[in-house]
Amino acid sequence: MLDKYISLQKKLRLQLLELYYSVNAGHIGCSLSCIDLLISILLFKKKEQDTFILSKGHAAAALYTCLHHLGKISDTDIKTFYQDGTKLPAHPSANHFNDIPFALGSLGHGFPIGVGIAKADKLLRKNNFTYVLMSDGETNEGTTWEAAHFAVQHKLDNLIIIIDKNRIQGFGSLIDILGDTADEQKWKTMNFDVVSIDGHSIPEIIQSIEKLQTMDNGRPKVIIANTIKGKGVSYMENTMEWHYLPISLELYQRAISDIKKWGLTR
Amino acid sequence: MRRIFSEYLAKIVQSDESIIFITGDLGYNALETLQKIMGNRFINAGVAEQNMIGVAAGLAKKGFKVFCYSIAPFAVYRCLEQIRVDVCFHKLPVFIVGNGGGYGYGIMGATHHALEDIACLSSLPNMTCWIPAFAEDVPLVIDTLIKKKSPAYLRLGLGKKNLYNNTAQSISQFTDVVKSKNPKVTIAVLGPLIHNLEKIIQHYKNEIDVFTVLNVPILTLSENFINSIKHSKKLLIIEEHTSRGGIAENISLKILEENITLDKFKSVSALGYPNGLYGSQQYHQTQSHLDSDSLLNTVQNLLNV
């Protein structure tokens, strides 16, 4: 099973890099930091009736890669990524794919929407789960805390927030800018069920989701996924510039080589 | 209008379980009955308007029709991006209800006024702003919102009855309130400001046409309105809203596109706080020449030109 996971992590990383390289686009580092979370949720945990929201919309290419793998985005569509006339711009757009239910990209929107979906499922007495994948920098946004209080008050234990904690945000490190707004203790104080995991270990991600899903105790859930920005490509790891930079042919080849020879286990 | 709004909603929510009402922690002495009737479908989202709209979008995506209530400025400006992205981009049935549009909250001060709400919202995709002029319009507008299931903003103001046509059973964008055989001036007015025209209508009802404009954006001018301005050649537009992005700009664009020539075009709109001082709604209307006497004077000047 572990081999299967690692081979998927490598395969989808290679597809992701090819996607970015083919159109000379940036946002590679932040997609590599969360692709294992996306694989775990979308390929292994999310049921058809569940909702997944990529609140950190700048990692759209990682979402597209996973949905393409699942056959939910066609070969024809994926080839149009980032180009004129596409349904797949750099941040997810509205109204094209069932599995991309909302346009996202302005940070701080996915959590409140996810709260609305989870609240609706409670009102409708549906046993569905809502997953919201956020960036750690995104927890700077005030809506995070508005939504968090609402989720606790409304006992939304069907809501699982996953924070991609790569510790690097738009223009500096998480700690240096506003402090650790994604700190585990904050969520615990607010009465969330919190687990802190290795966000690149698919078994750990899946186990934590499964554990949280058994806890129907009225408390919303947070998974703090400790990740590495640029995970898998040596020269991208833990760097801010690979949030933005497109990739040259030479660096693309080095990236492929890194992914191919590296086992991805820690 | 708020009372009429909540009473009517209290009636319809009993037969439509897909309606949810969210308030941004306001509604004292107005929403208590609704809260009691709706039970868990009445949600107080707290003093957190951005989250309120995001939650509403999530609920609406799952099939609910969601009213989001606050006073007009709080319901619009703080959460404008949530309205644009979460609601409008996805054409969801989220209805923003802003109480006391314009200078409605008077002496409460500028933070509590909404003078640019329609400009902000009517430029968003899939959004329609509704500004009932008379108490009787409110239930008809609510029925329309629920039927259309599209993003909407409902600006509530003074809830006076329609003295001119109290049997209206339907609503339209341009409503003929006063119609003359030989109009010398055509007046278009936004919302409850129509009540400041009582004196004018009393004095000049045989010389003017008066239309209320119920919703924005204005994509076409009504036939009656076009006929009236072609005949009168003089148009006065009155709104408790900035001239930018209000009905004056909306209508003038359509007039230009229709190649209609006028002898006189006059816009009377909210000027903000021209003397930097504050007061009641009536005080601010006077400062902006939107009070009964100033408007009477404006119409007399137009009739005499």
Coordinates of C-alpha atoms in Angstrom, one line a residue:
Chain A
M1 CA 0.0 0.0 0.0
L2 CA 2.8 2.3 0.9
D3 CA 4.4 1.7 -2.5
K4 CA 1.1 2.5 -4.1
Y5 CA 0.9 5.8 -2.3
I6 CA 4.5 6.8 -3.1
S7 CA 4.1 5.9 -6.7
L8 CA 0.9 8.1 -6.8
Q9 CA 2.7 11.0 -5.1
K10 CA 5.5 10.8 -7.6
K11 CA 3.3 10.3 -10.6
L12 CA 1.0 13.2 -9.8
R13 CA 4.0 15.5 -8.9
L14 CA 5.5 14.8 -12.3
Q15 CA 2.1 15.6 -14.0
L16 CA 1.9 18.8 -11.9
L17 CA 5.4 19.9 -12.9
E18 CA 4.7 19.1 -16.5
L19 CA 1.5 21.2 -16.3
Y20 CA 3.4 24.2 -14.9
Y21 CA 6.3 23.8 -17.2
S22 CA 4.2 23.5 -20.3
V23 CA 2.6 27.0 -19.7
N24 CA 5.5 28.7 -17.9
A25 CA 3.3 29.3 -14.8
G26 CA 4.2 29.9 -11.2
H27 CA 2.6 28.7 -7.8
I28 CA 4.6 25.5 -8.0
G29 CA 6.0 25.4 -4.4
C30 CA 2.5 25.9 -2.8
S31 CA 1.0 23.2 -5.0
L32 CA 3.8 20.7 -4.0
S33 CA 3.2 21.4 -0.4
C34 CA -0.4 20.4 -0.5
I35 CA -0.6 17.8 -3.2
D36 CA -0.3 14.9 -0.8
L37 CA -3.3 16.3 1.1
L38 CA -5.3 16.6 -2.1
I39 CA -4.4 13.0 -3.1
S40 CA -5.4 11.7 0.3
I41 CA -8.7 13.5 0.4
L42 CA -9.8 13.3 -3.2
L43 CA -8.5 9.9 -4.2
F44 CA -9.1 8.1 -0.9
K45 CA -11.5 9.8 1.4
K46 CA -14.0 12.1 -0.2
K47 CA -17.3 10.4 -1.1
E48 CA -19.4 11.7 -4.0
Q49 CA -21.8 13.5 -1.7
D50 CA -19.1 15.1 0.4
T51 CA -17.8 18.6 -0.5
F52 CA -14.2 19.6 -1.0
I53 CA -13.2 23.2 -1.1
L54 CA -9.7 24.4 -2.1
S55 CA -9.7 27.6 -0.2
K56 CA -6.0 28.2 -1.1
G57 CA -7.0 28.6 -4.7
H58 CA -3.5 29.4 -5.8
A59 CA -2.8 25.6 -5.6
A60 CA -5.4 25.1 -8.4
A61 CA -3.0 23.1 -10.6
A62 CA -2.7 20.5 -7.8
L63 CA -6.5 20.2 -7.7
Y64 CA -6.7 20.0 -11.4
T65 CA -4.0 17.3 -11.5
C66 CA -5.9 15.2 -9.0
L67 CA -9.3 15.7 -10.7
H68 CA -7.7 14.8 -14.0
H69 CA -6.3 11.6 -12.5
L70 CA -9.8 10.8 -11.3
G71 CA -11.3 11.4 -14.8
K72 CA -13.3 14.4 -13.6
I73 CA -11.3 16.8 -15.8
S74 CA -10.8 15.6 -19.4
D75 CA -7.5 15.3 -21.3
T76 CA -8.8 18.0 -23.6
D77 CA -9.6 20.4 -20.7
I78 CA -6.4 19.9 -18.8
K79 CA -4.4 20.8 -21.9
T80 CA -5.9 24.2 -21.9
F81 CA -4.7 25.1 -18.4
Y82 CA -3.6 28.7 -18.0
Q83 CA -4.3 29.5 -21.6
D84 CA -6.7 31.9 -23.3
G85 CA -10.2 30.4 -23.4
T86 CA -9.6 27.8 -20.6
K87 CA -12.0 26.7 -17.9
L88 CA -8.9 26.1 -15.8
P89 CA -7.2 29.4 -14.9
A90 CA -4.5 29.8 -12.3
H91 CA -7.2 30.0 -9.6
P92 CA -10.4 27.8 -9.7
S93 CA -13.2 29.4 -11.7
A94 CA -17.0 29.1 -11.2
N95 CA -19.6 26.9 -12.8
H96 CA -17.7 24.5 -14.9
F97 CA -17.0 21.3 -12.9
N98 CA -19.1 19.7 -10.2
D99 CA -16.0 18.9 -8.3
I100 CA -15.0 22.6 -8.3
P101 CA -18.1 24.0 -6.7
F102 CA -16.8 27.5 -6.0
A103 CA -14.5 30.1 -7.6
L104 CA -11.7 30.5 -5.1
G105 CA -8.4 32.4 -5.0
S106 CA -9.1 35.4 -2.7
L107 CA -8.0 34.0 0.6
G108 CA -10.4 33.7 3.5
H109 CA -13.5 32.7 1.5
G110 CA -13.4 28.9 1.6
F111 CA -13.9 28.4 5.3
P112 CA -17.1 30.4 5.6
I113 CA -18.5 28.7 2.5
G114 CA -17.5 25.3 3.9
V115 CA -19.3 26.2 7.2
G116 CA -22.4 27.0 5.1
I117 CA -22.2 23.7 3.4
A118 CA -21.7 21.8 6.6
K119 CA -24.5 23.7 8.3
A120 CA -26.8 22.8 5.4
D121 CA -25.9 19.1 5.7
K122 CA -26.8 19.3 9.4
L123 CA -30.1 21.0 8.7
L124 CA -30.9 18.4 6.0
R125 CA -29.7 15.6 8.3
K126 CA -27.2 14.3 5.8
N127 CA -24.2 12.4 7.0
N128 CA -21.8 14.1 4.6
F129 CA -18.4 15.7 5.3
T130 CA -17.1 19.0 4.2
Y131 CA -13.3 19.4 3.7
V132 CA -11.7 22.8 3.4
L133 CA -8.0 23.0 2.5
M134 CA -6.5 26.3 3.7
S135 CA -3.0 27.7 3.6
D136 CA -1.4 28.7 6.9
G137 CA -1.0 32.3 5.7
E138 CA -4.7 32.3 5.0
T139 CA -5.4 32.1 8.8
N140 CA -4.3 35.7 8.9
E141 CA -7.7 36.5 7.4
G142 CA -10.4 37.7 9.9
T143 CA -13.0 35.5 8.2
T144 CA -11.1 32.4 9.5
W145 CA -12.0 33.4 13.0
E146 CA -15.5 34.5 12.2
A147 CA -16.1 31.1 10.6
A148 CA -14.3 29.2 13.3
H149 CA -16.6 30.6 16.0
F150 CA -19.6 29.9 13.9
A151 CA -18.5 26.3 13.3
V152 CA -18.0 25.7 17.0
Q153 CA -21.3 27.4 18.0
H154 CA -23.2 25.4 15.4
K155 CA -21.5 22.1 16.4
L156 CA -20.3 21.3 12.9
D157 CA -18.5 18.1 13.6
N158 CA -19.0 17.3 9.9
L159 CA -16.5 20.0 8.9
I160 CA -12.8 19.2 8.5
I161 CA -10.4 22.1 8.0
I162 CA -7.0 21.1 6.8
I163 CA -4.3 23.7 7.1
D164 CA -1.3 23.3 4.8
K165 CA 1.3 24.5 7.3
N166 CA 4.4 25.1 5.1
R167 CA 5.3 28.2 7.2
I168 CA 6.0 30.4 4.3
Q169 CA 3.4 32.9 3.1
G170 CA 3.2 35.6 0.4
F171 CA 6.1 37.8 1.4
G172 CA 7.9 36.2 4.4
S173 CA 7.6 33.5 6.9
L174 CA 4.5 32.8 8.9
I175 CA 6.1 33.5 12.2
D176 CA 7.7 36.8 11.2
I177 CA 4.6 38.4 9.7
L178 CA 1.7 38.1 12.2
G179 CA 3.0 35.3 14.3
D180 CA 1.7 31.7 14.1
T181 CA -2.0 32.4 13.3
A182 CA -2.3 28.7 12.5
D183 CA -1.1 27.7 15.9
E184 CA -2.5 24.4 17.2
Q185 CA -3.3 25.8 20.6
K186 CA -5.6 28.5 19.2
W187 CA -7.8 25.9 17.6
K188 CA -7.8 23.8 20.8
T189 CA -8.8 26.8 22.9
M190 CA -11.7 27.4 20.5
N191 CA -12.9 23.8 21.1
F192 CA -11.9 22.3 17.8
D193 CA -10.7 18.7 17.7
V194 CA -7.1 19.1 16.5
V195 CA -4.6 16.7 15.1
S196 CA -1.1 17.7 14.0
I197 CA 0.5 15.5 11.4
D198 CA 3.1 15.0 8.7
G199 CA 1.3 16.5 5.7
H200 CA 3.3 14.5 3.2
S201 CA 2.5 11.1 4.7
I202 CA -0.6 9.7 3.0
P203 CA -1.1 7.0 5.6
E204 CA -1.0 9.6 8.4
I205 CA -3.3 12.0 6.5
I206 CA -5.8 9.2 5.9
Q207 CA -5.7 7.9 9.4
S208 CA -6.2 11.3 10.9
I209 CA -9.2 11.9 8.7
E210 CA -10.7 8.5 9.6
K211 CA -10.1 9.1 13.3
L212 CA -11.7 12.6 13.2
Q213 CA -14.7 11.2 11.3
T214 CA -15.5 8.8 14.1
M215 CA -15.7 11.7 16.6
D216 CA -19.3 12.9 16.2
N217 CA -19.1 14.9 19.3
G218 CA -20.3 18.3 18.1
R219 CA -16.8 19.7 17.7
P220 CA -15.5 20.8 14.3
K221 CA -12.1 19.4 13.2
V222 CA -8.8 20.8 12.2
I223 CA -5.9 18.9 10.8
I224 CA -2.6 20.9 11.1
A225 CA -0.7 19.4 8.2
N226 CA 3.0 20.2 8.7
T227 CA 4.4 20.5 5.2
I228 CA 7.3 21.7 3.2
K229 CA 6.8 24.3 0.5
G230 CA 8.1 22.8 -2.8
K231 CA 8.2 19.3 -1.3
G232 CA 10.0 16.8 -3.5
V233 CA 12.1 19.3 -5.6
S234 CA 15.3 19.9 -3.7
Y235 CA 16.0 23.5 -4.8
M236 CA 12.3 24.5 -4.3
E237 CA 12.0 23.2 -0.7
N238 CA 11.4 25.8 1.9
T239 CA 11.9 28.8 -0.4
M240 CA 9.6 31.7 -0.9
E241 CA 10.5 32.4 -4.5
W242 CA 9.0 29.1 -5.7
H243 CA 5.7 30.4 -4.7
Y244 CA 5.9 32.7 -7.7
L245 CA 8.5 31.5 -10.2
P246 CA 7.9 29.6 -13.4
I247 CA 10.3 26.9 -14.3
S248 CA 13.0 26.8 -17.0
L249 CA 13.9 23.7 -19.0
E250 CA 17.0 23.0 -17.0
L251 CA 15.3 23.3 -13.7
Y252 CA 12.4 21.3 -14.9
Q253 CA 14.7 18.4 -15.8
R254 CA 16.4 18.7 -12.4
A255 CA 13.0 18.7 -10.8
I256 CA 11.9 15.5 -12.7
S257 CA 15.1 13.8 -11.6
D258 CA 14.6 14.8 -8.0
I259 CA 11.1 13.4 -8.0
K260 CA 12.1 10.2 -9.8
K261 CA 14.9 9.3 -7.5
W262 CA 13.3 10.4 -4.2
G263 CA 11.1 8.1 -2.1
L264 CA 9.2 10.9 -0.5
T265 CA 9.1 9.2 2.9
R266 CA 10.7 11.0 5.8
Chain B
M1 CA -40.8 48.7 5.6
R2 CA -38.9 46.4 7.9
R3 CA -42.0 45.5 9.8
I4 CA -43.9 44.7 6.6
F5 CA -40.9 42.7 5.4
S6 CA -40.7 40.6 8.6
E7 CA -44.4 40.1 8.8
Y8 CA -44.7 38.9 5.3
L9 CA -41.6 36.7 5.6
A10 CA -43.1 35.2 8.8
K11 CA -46.1 34.2 6.7
I12 CA -44.3 32.6 3.8
V13 CA -41.6 30.7 5.7
Q14 CA -44.3 28.5 7.2
S15 CA -45.0 26.9 3.9
D16 CA -41.5 27.1 2.4
E17 CA -38.9 25.2 4.5
S18 CA -36.1 26.0 2.1
I19 CA -35.9 29.6 3.3
I20 CA -33.2 30.4 5.8
F21 CA -32.8 33.8 7.5
I22 CA -29.5 35.0 8.8
T23 CA -29.0 38.2 10.7
G24 CA -25.7 40.0 11.4
D25 CA -26.8 40.4 15.0
L26 CA -29.4 43.1 14.3
G27 CA -33.2 43.2 14.3
Y28 CA -34.2 44.1 17.9
N29 CA -37.9 44.8 18.1
A30 CA -38.5 43.7 14.5
L31 CA -37.4 40.1 14.0
E32 CA -38.4 38.4 17.2
T33 CA -41.6 36.8 15.7
L34 CA -39.7 35.6 12.7
Q35 CA -37.1 34.1 14.9
K36 CA -39.7 32.3 16.9
I37 CA -41.5 30.9 13.8
M38 CA -38.4 29.9 12.0
G39 CA -36.6 28.0 14.8
N40 CA -33.3 26.6 13.6
R41 CA -33.7 28.2 10.2
F42 CA -33.2 31.6 11.8
I43 CA -29.5 32.1 12.4
N44 CA -27.8 35.0 14.2
A45 CA -24.4 34.9 12.6
G46 CA -23.1 37.5 15.1
V47 CA -21.2 40.7 14.3
A48 CA -19.4 39.0 11.4
E49 CA -20.9 40.0 8.1
Q50 CA -18.2 38.5 5.8
N51 CA -18.7 35.1 7.3
M52 CA -22.5 35.6 7.2
I53 CA -22.4 36.0 3.4
G54 CA -19.9 33.1 2.9
V55 CA -22.1 30.8 5.0
A56 CA -25.2 32.0 3.1
A57 CA -23.4 31.0 -0.2
G58 CA -22.7 27.5 1.2
L59 CA -26.3 27.1 2.3
A60 CA -27.6 28.4 -1.0
K61 CA -25.4 25.9 -2.9
K62 CA -27.1 23.1 -1.0
G63 CA -30.5 24.3 -2.1
F64 CA -31.6 26.8 0.5
K65 CA -32.8 30.3 -0.3
V66 CA -31.1 32.6 2.1
F67 CA -32.0 36.1 3.4
C68 CA -29.1 37.9 5.0
Y69 CA -30.1 40.9 7.1
S70 CA -28.3 43.9 8.5
I71 CA -28.6 47.6 8.3
A72 CA -27.8 48.7 4.7
P73 CA -24.1 49.8 5.1
F74 CA -23.1 46.8 7.1
A75 CA -24.8 44.4 4.7
V76 CA -23.0 45.8 1.7
Y77 CA -19.6 47.3 2.2
R78 CA -17.8 45.0 4.7
C79 CA -18.7 41.9 2.8
L80 CA -18.7 43.3 -0.8
E81 CA -16.1 40.7 -1.9
Q82 CA -18.0 37.9 -0.4
I83 CA -21.1 39.1 -2.2
R84 CA -19.2 39.4 -5.5
V85 CA -17.3 36.1 -5.4
D86 CA -19.2 33.7 -3.2
V87 CA -22.7 34.7 -4.2
C88 CA -22.8 36.5 -7.6
F89 CA -20.2 34.5 -9.4
H90 CA -22.3 31.4 -8.7
K91 CA -25.7 33.1 -9.2
L92 CA -26.9 31.8 -5.8
P93 CA -30.2 32.6 -4.2
V94 CA -28.8 34.8 -1.5
F95 CA -30.9 37.9 -0.8
I96 CA -29.1 40.7 1.0
V97 CA -31.5 42.8 3.0
G98 CA -30.3 46.3 3.9
N99 CA -32.5 48.2 6.3
G100 CA -32.4 52.0 6.1
G101 CA -30.7 52.7 2.8
G102 CA -29.7 56.2 1.9
Y103 CA -29.7 58.5 4.9
G104 CA -32.3 56.3 6.6
Y105 CA -30.4 56.0 9.9
G106 CA -30.2 59.8 10.1
I107 CA -28.5 61.1 13.2
M108 CA -26.7 57.8 13.7
G109 CA -24.1 59.3 11.4
A110 CA -22.2 58.6 8.2
T111 CA -21.1 55.0 9.1
H112 CA -24.8 54.1 9.3
H113 CA -25.8 55.6 5.9
A114 CA -25.7 53.8 2.6
L115 CA -25.3 56.3 -0.3
E116 CA -23.3 54.1 -2.7
D117 CA -24.9 50.7 -2.0
I118 CA -26.7 50.5 -5.3
A119 CA -23.6 51.6 -7.3
C120 CA -21.5 48.9 -5.6
L121 CA -23.9 46.1 -5.9
S122 CA -25.7 46.8 -9.2
S123 CA -22.4 46.6 -11.0
L124 CA -21.8 43.0 -9.8
P125 CA -22.7 40.1 -12.1
N126 CA -26.1 38.5 -11.7
M127 CA -27.1 41.0 -9.0
T128 CA -30.3 42.9 -9.0
C129 CA -31.0 45.7 -6.5
W130 CA -34.6 46.2 -5.4
I131 CA -35.8 49.5 -3.9
P132 CA -39.5 49.4 -3.1
A133 CA -41.1 52.8 -3.0
F134 CA -44.3 51.8 -1.2
A135 CA -45.2 49.4 1.6
E136 CA -47.4 47.4 -0.8
D137 CA -44.4 46.7 -3.0
V138 CA -42.5 44.8 -0.3
P139 CA -44.4 41.5 -0.4
L140 CA -44.5 41.6 -4.2
V141 CA -40.7 42.0 -4.3
I142 CA -40.1 39.2 -1.8
D143 CA -42.3 36.9 -4.0
T144 CA -40.2 37.9 -7.0
L145 CA -36.9 37.2 -5.2
I146 CA -38.0 33.8 -4.1
K147 CA -39.2 32.9 -7.6
K148 CA -36.1 34.2 -9.4
K149 CA -33.6 32.5 -7.1
S150 CA -30.9 34.9 -8.1
P151 CA -28.6 37.2 -6.1
A152 CA -30.5 40.2 -4.9
Y153 CA -30.2 43.2 -2.7
L154 CA -33.4 44.6 -1.0
R155 CA -33.0 48.2 0.2
L156 CA -35.7 48.9 2.8
G157 CA -36.7 52.5 3.7
L158 CA -39.7 54.4 4.9
G159 CA -42.8 52.1 4.6
K160 CA -45.6 54.5 3.6
K161 CA -48.6 53.3 1.7
N162 CA -49.2 54.0 -2.0
L163 CA -51.6 56.9 -2.2
Y164 CA -51.6 56.9 -6.0
N165 CA -52.4 53.4 -7.0
N166 CA -53.2 51.2 -4.0
T167 CA -54.6 48.3 -6.1
A168 CA -51.3 47.3 -7.8
Q169 CA -51.0 43.6 -8.0
S170 CA -47.8 43.4 -9.9
I171 CA -44.5 45.2 -10.0
S172 CA -42.4 46.5 -12.9
Q173 CA -39.1 48.4 -13.2
F174 CA -40.7 51.7 -14.2
T175 CA -44.1 52.3 -12.5
D176 CA -46.3 55.1 -13.6
V177 CA -47.4 56.9 -10.5
V178 CA -48.7 60.0 -12.1
K179 CA -49.6 60.2 -15.8
S180 CA -50.6 63.4 -17.6
K181 CA -52.1 63.9 -21.1
N182 CA -49.6 66.5 -21.9
P183 CA -46.5 66.1 -19.6
K184 CA -44.1 69.0 -19.5
V185 CA -41.7 67.3 -17.1
T186 CA -41.0 63.7 -16.6
I187 CA -39.8 62.7 -13.1
A188 CA -38.1 59.4 -12.2
V189 CA -37.6 58.7 -8.5
L190 CA -35.9 56.0 -6.6
G191 CA -37.7 54.3 -3.7
P192 CA -39.5 55.9 -0.8
L193 CA -38.2 59.4 -1.8
I194 CA -41.5 59.4 -3.8
H195 CA -43.2 60.6 -0.6
N196 CA -41.2 63.9 -0.8
L197 CA -43.1 64.5 -4.1
E198 CA -46.5 64.7 -2.5
K199 CA -46.7 68.5 -2.8
I200 CA -45.4 68.5 -6.3
I201 CA -48.0 65.9 -7.4
Q202 CA -50.8 67.8 -5.7
H203 CA -49.9 71.1 -7.5
Y204 CA -48.8 69.8 -10.9
K205 CA -50.4 66.4 -11.5
N206 CA -51.7 67.5 -14.8
E207 CA -48.4 68.8 -16.0
I208 CA -46.0 66.0 -15.0
D209 CA -45.4 62.3 -15.4
V210 CA -43.9 60.6 -12.3
F211 CA -42.3 57.1 -12.4
T212 CA -40.8 55.2 -9.6
V213 CA -37.8 53.0 -10.5
L214 CA -38.0 49.7 -8.6
N215 CA -34.8 47.9 -9.6
V216 CA -31.3 48.5 -10.8
P217 CA -29.4 47.9 -13.2
I218 CA -31.7 49.4 -15.8
L219 CA -31.2 47.4 -19.0
T220 CA -34.1 48.8 -21.0
L221 CA -36.3 51.9 -20.6
S222 CA -40.0 51.1 -20.5
E223 CA -42.1 52.1 -23.4
N224 CA -44.2 54.5 -21.3
F225 CA -41.1 56.1 -19.9
I226 CA -39.7 56.6 -23.4
N227 CA -42.9 58.1 -24.7
S228 CA -43.1 60.4 -21.7
I229 CA -39.6 61.8 -22.1
K230 CA -40.0 62.1 -25.9
H231 CA -43.1 64.2 -25.2
S232 CA -41.9 66.3 -22.3
K233 CA -38.3 66.6 -23.4
K234 CA -37.5 67.4 -19.7
L235 CA -36.3 64.8 -17.3
L236 CA -35.7 65.1 -13.6
I237 CA -34.1 62.1 -11.7
I238 CA -34.3 62.0 -8.0
E239 CA -32.4 59.5 -5.8
E240 CA -31.2 59.2 -2.2
H241 CA -27.9 57.8 -3.5
T242 CA -24.8 59.3 -5.1
S243 CA -25.2 60.3 -8.7
R244 CA -22.4 58.0 -9.6
G245 CA -23.7 54.5 -10.3
G246 CA -27.3 55.5 -9.3
I247 CA -30.4 55.6 -11.5
A248 CA -29.4 59.0 -13.1
E249 CA -26.4 57.4 -14.7
N250 CA -28.2 54.2 -15.5
I251 CA -31.1 56.1 -17.3
S252 CA -28.9 58.6 -19.0
L253 CA -26.8 55.8 -20.6
K254 CA -30.0 54.2 -22.0
I255 CA -31.2 57.6 -23.3
L256 CA -28.0 58.1 -25.2
E257 CA -28.1 54.6 -26.6
E258 CA -31.7 55.2 -27.7
N259 CA -30.7 58.5 -29.4
I260 CA -33.4 60.4 -27.5
T261 CA -32.7 64.1 -27.3
L262 CA -33.9 66.1 -24.4
D263 CA -34.0 69.9 -23.8
K264 CA -33.2 69.5 -20.1
F265 CA -31.8 66.7 -17.9
K266 CA -31.5 67.3 -14.2
S267 CA -30.2 64.9 -11.6
V268 CA -30.8 65.5 -7.9
S269 CA -28.9 63.0 -5.7
A270 CA -27.3 62.5 -2.3
L271 CA -24.4 64.9 -2.0
G272 CA -22.8 63.2 1.0
Y273 CA -22.1 65.7 3.8
P274 CA -21.6 69.0 2.0
N275 CA -21.3 71.1 5.2
G276 CA -19.6 68.3 7.2
L277 CA -22.4 68.3 9.7
Y278 CA -24.9 65.6 10.7
G279 CA -28.6 65.3 11.5
S280 CA -31.8 63.5 10.8
Q281 CA -32.7 61.9 7.5
Q282 CA -34.7 64.9 6.7
Y283 CA -31.8 67.2 7.5
H284 CA -29.5 65.3 5.1
Q285 CA -32.2 65.3 2.4
T286 CA -32.4 69.1 2.7
Q287 CA -28.7 69.4 2.5
S288 CA -28.8 67.5 -0.8
H289 CA -31.9 69.4 -2.0
L290 CA -34.0 66.2 -1.8
D291 CA -36.6 67.6 0.6
S292 CA -40.1 68.4 -0.4
D293 CA -39.6 72.2 -0.7
S294 CA -36.3 72.0 -2.7
L295 CA -37.8 69.4 -5.0
L296 CA -40.9 71.6 -5.5
N297 CA -38.6 74.5 -6.4
T298 CA -36.7 72.3 -8.8
V299 CA -39.8 71.2 -10.6
Q300 CA -41.2 74.7 -10.8
N301 CA -37.9 75.9 -12.4
L302 CA -38.1 73.1 -14.9
L303 CA -41.7 73.9 -15.8
N304 CA -40.8 77.5 -16.3
V305 CA -37.7 77.0 -18.4

